[in-house]
Coordinates of C-alpha atoms in Angstrom, one line a residue:
M168 CA -62.2 -2.6 -14.4
S169 CA -65.9 -4.0 -15.2
A170 CA -68.6 -1.5 -16.7
T171 CA -71.6 -2.8 -14.2
L172 CA -69.9 -1.8 -11.5
Q173 CA -70.2 1.8 -10.0
Q174 CA -67.9 3.9 -8.7
P175 CA -67.6 3.6 -5.1
P176 CA -68.7 6.8 -2.8
G177 CA -65.7 8.9 -0.9
A178 CA -62.3 9.0 -1.4
R179 CA -60.1 5.9 -2.6
Q180 CA -59.7 3.9 -0.5
N181 CA -57.3 0.9 0.7
R182 CA -57.2 -1.9 3.8
G183 CA -54.1 -3.7 2.1
P184 CA -51.5 -2.4 4.4
A185 CA -53.3 -2.6 7.9
F186 CA -54.1 -6.0 6.6
L187 CA -50.7 -7.1 5.8
V188 CA -49.4 -5.3 9.5
V189 CA -51.7 -7.4 11.3
T190 CA -51.3 -10.8 10.0
L191 CA -47.3 -10.1 9.9
I192 CA -47.7 -9.6 13.8
F193 CA -49.6 -12.3 14.2
T194 CA -47.4 -14.6 12.4
I195 CA -44.2 -13.0 13.9
V196 CA -45.9 -13.8 17.7
A197 CA -46.8 -17.2 16.8
S198 CA -43.4 -18.1 15.6
I199 CA -41.6 -16.6 18.8
V200 CA -44.0 -18.6 20.6
V201 CA -43.1 -22.0 18.3
T202 CA -39.3 -21.2 18.8
L203 CA -39.8 -21.1 22.7
R204 CA -41.5 -24.3 23.2
V205 CA -39.3 -26.0 20.4
Y206 CA -36.2 -24.6 23.1
I207 CA -37.9 -26.1 25.7
R208 CA -38.7 -29.3 24.5
V209 CA -35.6 -30.1 23.1
W210 CA -32.7 -28.6 25.4
V211 CA -34.9 -28.2 28.9
K212 CA -37.3 -31.4 29.0
R213 CA -35.4 -33.4 25.9
T214 CA -39.4 -34.4 25.0
F215 CA -39.3 -33.6 21.8
G216 CA -42.3 -35.7 20.5
W217 CA -45.0 -35.6 17.4
D218 CA -47.5 -32.7 18.6
D219 CA -44.2 -30.3 18.5
G220 CA -43.3 -31.4 14.7
V221 CA -46.9 -31.1 14.2
I222 CA -47.2 -27.4 15.5
I223 CA -43.7 -26.6 13.6
F224 CA -45.5 -27.8 10.0
S225 CA -48.4 -25.6 11.5
L226 CA -46.1 -22.4 11.4
L227 CA -43.9 -23.3 8.3
L228 CA -47.8 -23.1 6.2
A229 CA -48.7 -20.0 8.1
I230 CA -45.1 -18.1 7.4
V231 CA -45.6 -19.3 3.6
S232 CA -49.1 -18.2 3.6
T233 CA -48.4 -14.9 5.2
T234 CA -45.9 -14.3 2.5
F235 CA -48.5 -14.7 -0.2
N236 CA -50.3 -11.8 1.3
I237 CA -47.4 -9.4 0.3
P238 CA -47.4 -9.6 -3.4
E239 CA -51.6 -10.0 -3.3
V240 CA -51.6 -6.4 -1.1
I241 CA -49.1 -4.9 -3.8
A242 CA -51.7 -6.0 -6.6
G243 CA -54.2 -4.4 -4.9
Y244 CA -56.0 -6.5 -2.3
G245 CA -57.5 -4.4 0.1
Q246 CA -58.8 -1.6 -2.4
H247 CA -62.5 -2.0 -4.5
I248 CA -62.7 -3.8 -7.6
Y249 CA -63.6 -0.6 -9.4
H250 CA -60.1 0.8 -9.1
L251 CA -58.5 -2.6 -10.0
S252 CA -57.0 -2.9 -13.5
S253 CA -58.1 -6.4 -15.2
H254 CA -54.2 -7.7 -14.6
Q255 CA -54.4 -6.3 -10.5
L256 CA -57.5 -7.9 -10.1
R257 CA -55.8 -11.7 -11.8
E258 CA -52.6 -11.3 -9.4
A259 CA -54.8 -10.1 -5.9
L260 CA -57.0 -13.1 -7.2
K261 CA -54.4 -15.5 -7.8
W262 CA -52.1 -15.1 -4.3
N263 CA -55.1 -15.3 -2.5
Y264 CA -56.3 -18.3 -4.2
L265 CA -53.0 -19.9 -3.2
A266 CA -53.0 -19.3 0.1
T267 CA -55.9 -20.5 0.9
P268 CA -55.1 -24.2 0.8
L269 CA -52.2 -23.6 2.9
L270 CA -54.2 -22.2 5.4
V271 CA -56.4 -24.8 5.6
F272 CA -53.6 -27.3 6.7
S273 CA -52.3 -25.2 8.9
L274 CA -55.7 -24.9 11.1
A275 CA -56.1 -28.2 11.0
A276 CA -52.4 -29.1 11.7
S277 CA -52.3 -26.9 14.7
K278 CA -55.7 -29.1 16.2
I279 CA -53.8 -32.1 15.7
S280 CA -51.2 -31.1 17.7
I281 CA -53.0 -30.2 20.4
S282 CA -54.9 -33.8 19.7
L283 CA -51.8 -35.5 20.1
L284 CA -50.5 -33.4 23.2
L285 CA -53.5 -34.3 25.2
L286 CA -52.5 -38.3 24.3
R287 CA -49.4 -37.6 26.3
V288 CA -51.0 -36.1 28.9
L289 CA -53.6 -39.3 29.2
K290 CA -50.8 -41.4 29.2
R291 CA -50.4 -40.1 32.6
T292 CA -54.0 -41.1 33.6
Q293 CA -55.5 -44.3 33.8
A294 CA -58.6 -43.4 31.5
N295 CA -58.1 -45.6 28.6
L296 CA -61.2 -44.9 26.9
K297 CA -60.8 -41.2 27.2
R298 CA -57.8 -41.7 24.3
Y299 CA -60.2 -42.0 21.2
F300 CA -61.4 -38.7 21.5
P301 CA -58.4 -37.4 20.4
Y302 CA -58.1 -39.9 17.6
A303 CA -61.4 -39.0 16.5
V304 CA -60.5 -35.4 16.3
I305 CA -57.7 -35.7 14.0
A306 CA -59.6 -38.0 11.9
I307 CA -62.3 -35.8 11.5
L308 CA -59.9 -32.6 10.6
I309 CA -58.3 -34.7 7.8
I310 CA -61.5 -36.1 6.7
I311 CA -62.6 -32.4 6.0
S312 CA -59.3 -30.7 5.6
V313 CA -58.0 -32.6 2.4
P314 CA -61.7 -32.2 0.4
S315 CA -61.6 -28.8 1.3
A316 CA -58.3 -27.3 0.1
G317 CA -57.9 -29.7 -2.7
Y318 CA -61.6 -28.4 -4.0
C319 CA -60.0 -24.7 -3.8
L320 CA -57.6 -25.5 -6.3
G321 CA -59.4 -27.9 -8.5
Q322 CA -62.9 -26.2 -8.7
C323 CA -61.6 -25.1 -12.1
Q324 CA -59.7 -26.4 -14.7
P325 CA -57.1 -25.4 -15.7
V326 CA -56.6 -23.5 -12.2
S327 CA -55.6 -20.4 -13.7
K328 CA -59.4 -20.1 -14.3
L329 CA -60.2 -19.6 -10.8
W330 CA -58.4 -15.8 -11.4
N331 CA -59.2 -15.4 -14.8
P332 CA -62.7 -16.3 -16.1
T333 CA -62.0 -15.2 -19.9
A334 CA -59.4 -17.9 -20.0
P335 CA -60.7 -21.3 -21.4
G336 CA -61.9 -24.0 -19.3
H337 CA -64.8 -24.9 -17.0
C338 CA -65.3 -24.7 -13.0
L339 CA -67.5 -26.6 -11.1
N340 CA -70.2 -25.6 -9.3
P341 CA -69.3 -22.4 -7.1
Q342 CA -71.7 -23.0 -4.4
I343 CA -70.1 -26.5 -3.2
Y344 CA -67.0 -24.7 -2.5
V345 CA -69.0 -22.2 -0.3
R346 CA -71.0 -25.7 1.4
L347 CA -67.3 -26.7 1.5
G348 CA -66.1 -23.4 3.2
Y349 CA -69.2 -23.4 5.8
A350 CA -68.5 -27.1 6.9
N351 CA -65.0 -26.9 7.3
G352 CA -65.3 -23.3 9.6
A353 CA -68.2 -25.3 11.4
I354 CA -65.8 -28.4 12.5
N355 CA -63.0 -26.1 13.1
A356 CA -65.3 -24.2 15.5
F357 CA -66.2 -27.5 16.8
C358 CA -63.0 -29.1 17.2
D359 CA -62.2 -26.0 19.3
F360 CA -64.5 -26.1 21.9
A361 CA -64.0 -29.5 22.0
L362 CA -60.2 -29.7 22.6
A363 CA -60.8 -26.7 25.1
L364 CA -63.5 -28.4 27.1
F365 CA -62.4 -31.9 27.3
P366 CA -59.4 -31.2 29.5
I367 CA -61.9 -31.0 32.0
T368 CA -62.8 -34.7 32.1
F369 CA -59.6 -36.0 33.4
V370 CA -57.3 -33.1 34.5
K371 CA -58.7 -34.0 38.5
D372 CA -57.3 -37.2 37.5
L373 CA -53.5 -36.0 37.3
H374 CA -50.7 -36.3 39.8
L375 CA -50.2 -32.7 40.3
P376 CA -50.7 -30.0 43.0
F377 CA -54.4 -29.0 43.0
H378 CA -53.3 -25.5 41.9
K379 CA -51.5 -26.5 38.6
K380 CA -54.0 -28.7 37.8
I381 CA -56.2 -25.4 37.6
V382 CA -53.6 -23.8 35.5
L383 CA -53.2 -26.5 33.3
G384 CA -56.6 -26.7 32.4
V385 CA -57.4 -22.7 32.1
L386 CA -54.1 -22.9 29.6
M387 CA -55.8 -25.6 27.6
S388 CA -59.1 -24.3 27.8
C389 CA -57.9 -20.9 25.3
G390 CA -59.3 -23.2 22.5
V391 CA -62.3 -21.3 23.2
V392 CA -61.2 -17.9 21.8
C393 CA -60.0 -19.9 18.9
G394 CA -63.8 -21.7 18.0
S395 CA -64.8 -17.9 18.6
L396 CA -62.8 -16.9 15.7
A397 CA -64.0 -19.9 13.3
V398 CA -67.6 -18.9 14.2
A399 CA -67.0 -15.5 13.3
R400 CA -65.0 -16.3 10.1
T401 CA -67.5 -18.5 8.9
V402 CA -70.2 -16.2 9.7
L403 CA -68.6 -13.6 7.2
T404 CA -67.5 -16.2 4.5
G405 CA -70.8 -17.0 4.2
D406 CA -71.5 -13.2 3.2
L407 CA -68.7 -13.0 0.2
S408 CA -71.0 -15.3 -1.5
V409 CA -73.6 -12.4 -2.8
Q410 CA -70.8 -9.6 -2.9
S411 CA -69.0 -8.5 -6.2
D412 CA -66.6 -6.1 -3.9
I413 CA -64.7 -9.6 -3.5
T414 CA -61.1 -7.4 -3.0
Y415 CA -62.2 -4.9 -0.5
V416 CA -65.0 -6.6 1.4
S417 CA -63.3 -10.1 1.8
V418 CA -60.5 -8.5 3.7
S419 CA -62.6 -9.0 7.3
S420 CA -62.6 -12.6 6.6
S421 CA -59.2 -13.2 5.4
L422 CA -58.2 -10.9 8.3
L423 CA -60.0 -13.3 10.8
A424 CA -58.7 -16.4 9.4
I425 CA -54.9 -15.5 9.5
I426 CA -55.6 -14.4 13.3
E427 CA -57.5 -17.8 14.0
E428 CA -54.6 -19.5 12.4
N429 CA -52.1 -18.1 14.5
V430 CA -54.0 -17.5 17.7
S431 CA -54.5 -22.0 17.1
I432 CA -50.8 -22.3 17.2
I433 CA -50.5 -19.8 20.1
V434 CA -52.6 -21.8 21.9
A435 CA -51.5 -25.1 21.0
C436 CA -47.7 -24.3 22.2
V437 CA -49.0 -22.1 25.9
P438 CA -49.1 -25.7 27.9
T439 CA -45.7 -26.4 27.0
L440 CA -44.4 -23.3 27.9
G441 CA -44.4 -23.9 32.1
P442 CA -40.8 -24.6 32.3
L443 CA -40.4 -20.7 31.0
F444 CA -43.5 -19.5 33.3
A445 CA -41.7 -21.1 36.4
F446 CA -38.1 -19.7 35.3
F447 CA -40.1 -15.6 35.0
R448 CA -41.7 -16.7 38.6
D449 CA -38.1 -17.5 40.5
R450 CA -36.2 -14.8 38.5
I451 CA -39.1 -12.1 39.8
K452 CA -38.5 -13.3 43.1
T453 CA -34.5 -13.4 42.9
L454 CA -34.8 -9.9 41.9
K455 CA -37.3 -9.1 44.8
S456 CA -34.7 -10.5 46.5
R457 CA -31.9 -8.8 45.9
R458 CA -33.9 -5.3 46.2
H459 CA -34.2 -5.8 49.8
H460 CA -30.9 -6.8 50.6
T461 CA -29.9 -3.8 48.7
Q462 CA -31.8 -1.8 51.2
L463 CA -30.5 -3.3 54.1
E464 CA -26.9 -2.6 52.9
E465 CA -28.0 0.8 52.6
I466 CA -29.1 1.2 55.6
A467 CA -25.8 -0.1 57.3
R468 CA -23.3 2.0 55.0
S469 CA -25.5 4.8 56.6
S470 CA -24.8 4.0 60.4
K471 CA -21.0 5.1 59.5
K472 CA -20.6 7.3 62.9
E473 CA -19.9 4.9 65.7
I474 CA -21.9 6.5 68.8
P475 CA -22.2 3.6 71.8
I476 CA -25.2 3.9 73.2
S477 CA -24.3 4.0 77.5
L478 CA -27.2 2.0 79.2
G479 CA -25.6 3.6 82.7
S480 CA -23.2 1.2 84.9
I481 CA -24.4 -1.4 88.0
T482 CA -22.3 -1.6 91.3
D483 CA -23.0 -4.7 92.8
P484 CA -23.8 -4.0 96.2
V485 CA -22.3 -7.5 97.6
R486 CA -19.1 -6.9 96.4
P487 CA -18.1 -3.0 95.6
A488 CA -15.2 -4.0 93.9
V489 CA -16.9 -5.3 90.8
R490 CA -18.7 -3.1 88.5
Y491 CA -20.7 -3.9 85.1
E492 CA -20.9 -1.3 82.2
S493 CA -22.8 -1.9 79.6
S494 CA -23.8 0.1 76.2
A495 CA -25.2 -0.4 72.5
E496 CA -22.9 -1.2 69.0
P497 CA -24.1 1.0 66.2
F498 CA -26.3 -1.0 63.5
G499 CA -23.8 -3.2 61.0
R500 CA -20.5 -2.7 63.1
P501 CA -18.6 -5.9 63.7
Y502 CA -18.1 -6.9 67.1
Q503 CA -14.4 -6.9 67.6
G504 CA -13.2 -10.4 70.2
R505 CA -10.6 -10.6 72.6
Y506 CA -8.5 -12.7 71.2
G507 CA -9.2 -10.8 67.5
S508 CA -12.0 -12.5 65.9
Q509 CA -15.3 -10.4 64.6
T510 CA -18.5 -11.7 64.7
G511 CA -21.1 -9.3 62.9
L512 CA -24.0 -8.5 64.8
V513 CA -27.6 -8.8 64.0
P514 CA -29.8 -6.2 62.6
G515 CA -31.0 -4.1 65.8
I516 CA -29.5 -3.2 68.9
Q517 CA -27.0 -6.0 70.2
K518 CA -25.6 -5.0 73.8
T519 CA -22.3 -5.8 74.8
T520 CA -21.2 -6.0 78.7
R521 CA -17.7 -5.1 80.3
V522 CA -17.1 -6.3 83.7
D523 CA -14.4 -4.5 85.6
V524 CA -13.1 -6.6 88.6
L525 CA -11.0 -4.6 90.9
L526 CA -9.1 -5.9 93.5
G527 CA -8.2 -3.6 96.2
D528 CA -6.3 -5.0 99.8
N529 CA -9.3 -7.1 100.9
A530 CA -9.8 -8.8 97.9

């Protein structure tokens, strides 16, 4: 605890548990979505590709970085630095620094997966020139992500000096790291918006029904959400350079970064879940059909008493010996034929006509 820090007003606050719960929830949801994607690509469509492998790699990095958050919060991350001992502060900062490069690579991998997915879709069109765009996005992401992640851990020699400033060694200008953070956030936001809007240029050329084109375009445009999160995270990260209460103030930016990381993974998987959506749609239709059929059966069972409804008798004025009698069978009763055959009556009132021929002496 530094003597230059003033005690924060109010009761002792701890944002760590809430931070950890939210990160775990988003990571679990992302894991479920990726699992569904892999199941569809491997066992349903049998079209597992590079984009699927890259998104699995992105998820693994996200899981590891989320795991690092557990000892980070236990050490005191989320509390005011005033209340932390020197050991707690070192442990909290150590796990935070170790998780940062994983987060950077996970974000880049999720966007690379989207780019590879776009390349697969573009193969169905004649837009050959447009295939250069996903390749350009992949190159940009690699160019900015590798230096950002490398500088995060390489700015101090030895690395332990990052979380233990009193240790012997030296560090580079911290403003370089801040500028790299701005550049990384801005480029991630640009790539998110670009990848979200790019499908508009070729969806119309796909050999799909119009309504499926609309759905595909909307699903791929979900990346706008990731772009908005990247902008917000970049703004908050810039404010941290002038903050001394880093273990408390940085929680918001760290939370946004992890949400962005997992939402990017989810968005990358959503366009591939079409068969799953179709399954649930057909399932709902089947349940509705069964419910309707059950209602009809209940109506039929409620009509147990057989009461013929007399519709009167008609006498032929030309041949008085012939008399026609007609009646209606109750709903749901099978009709017994003369030779033992049975025919189910169509719902409604069905007429059965009996003809009695009376043969007299004059017949």
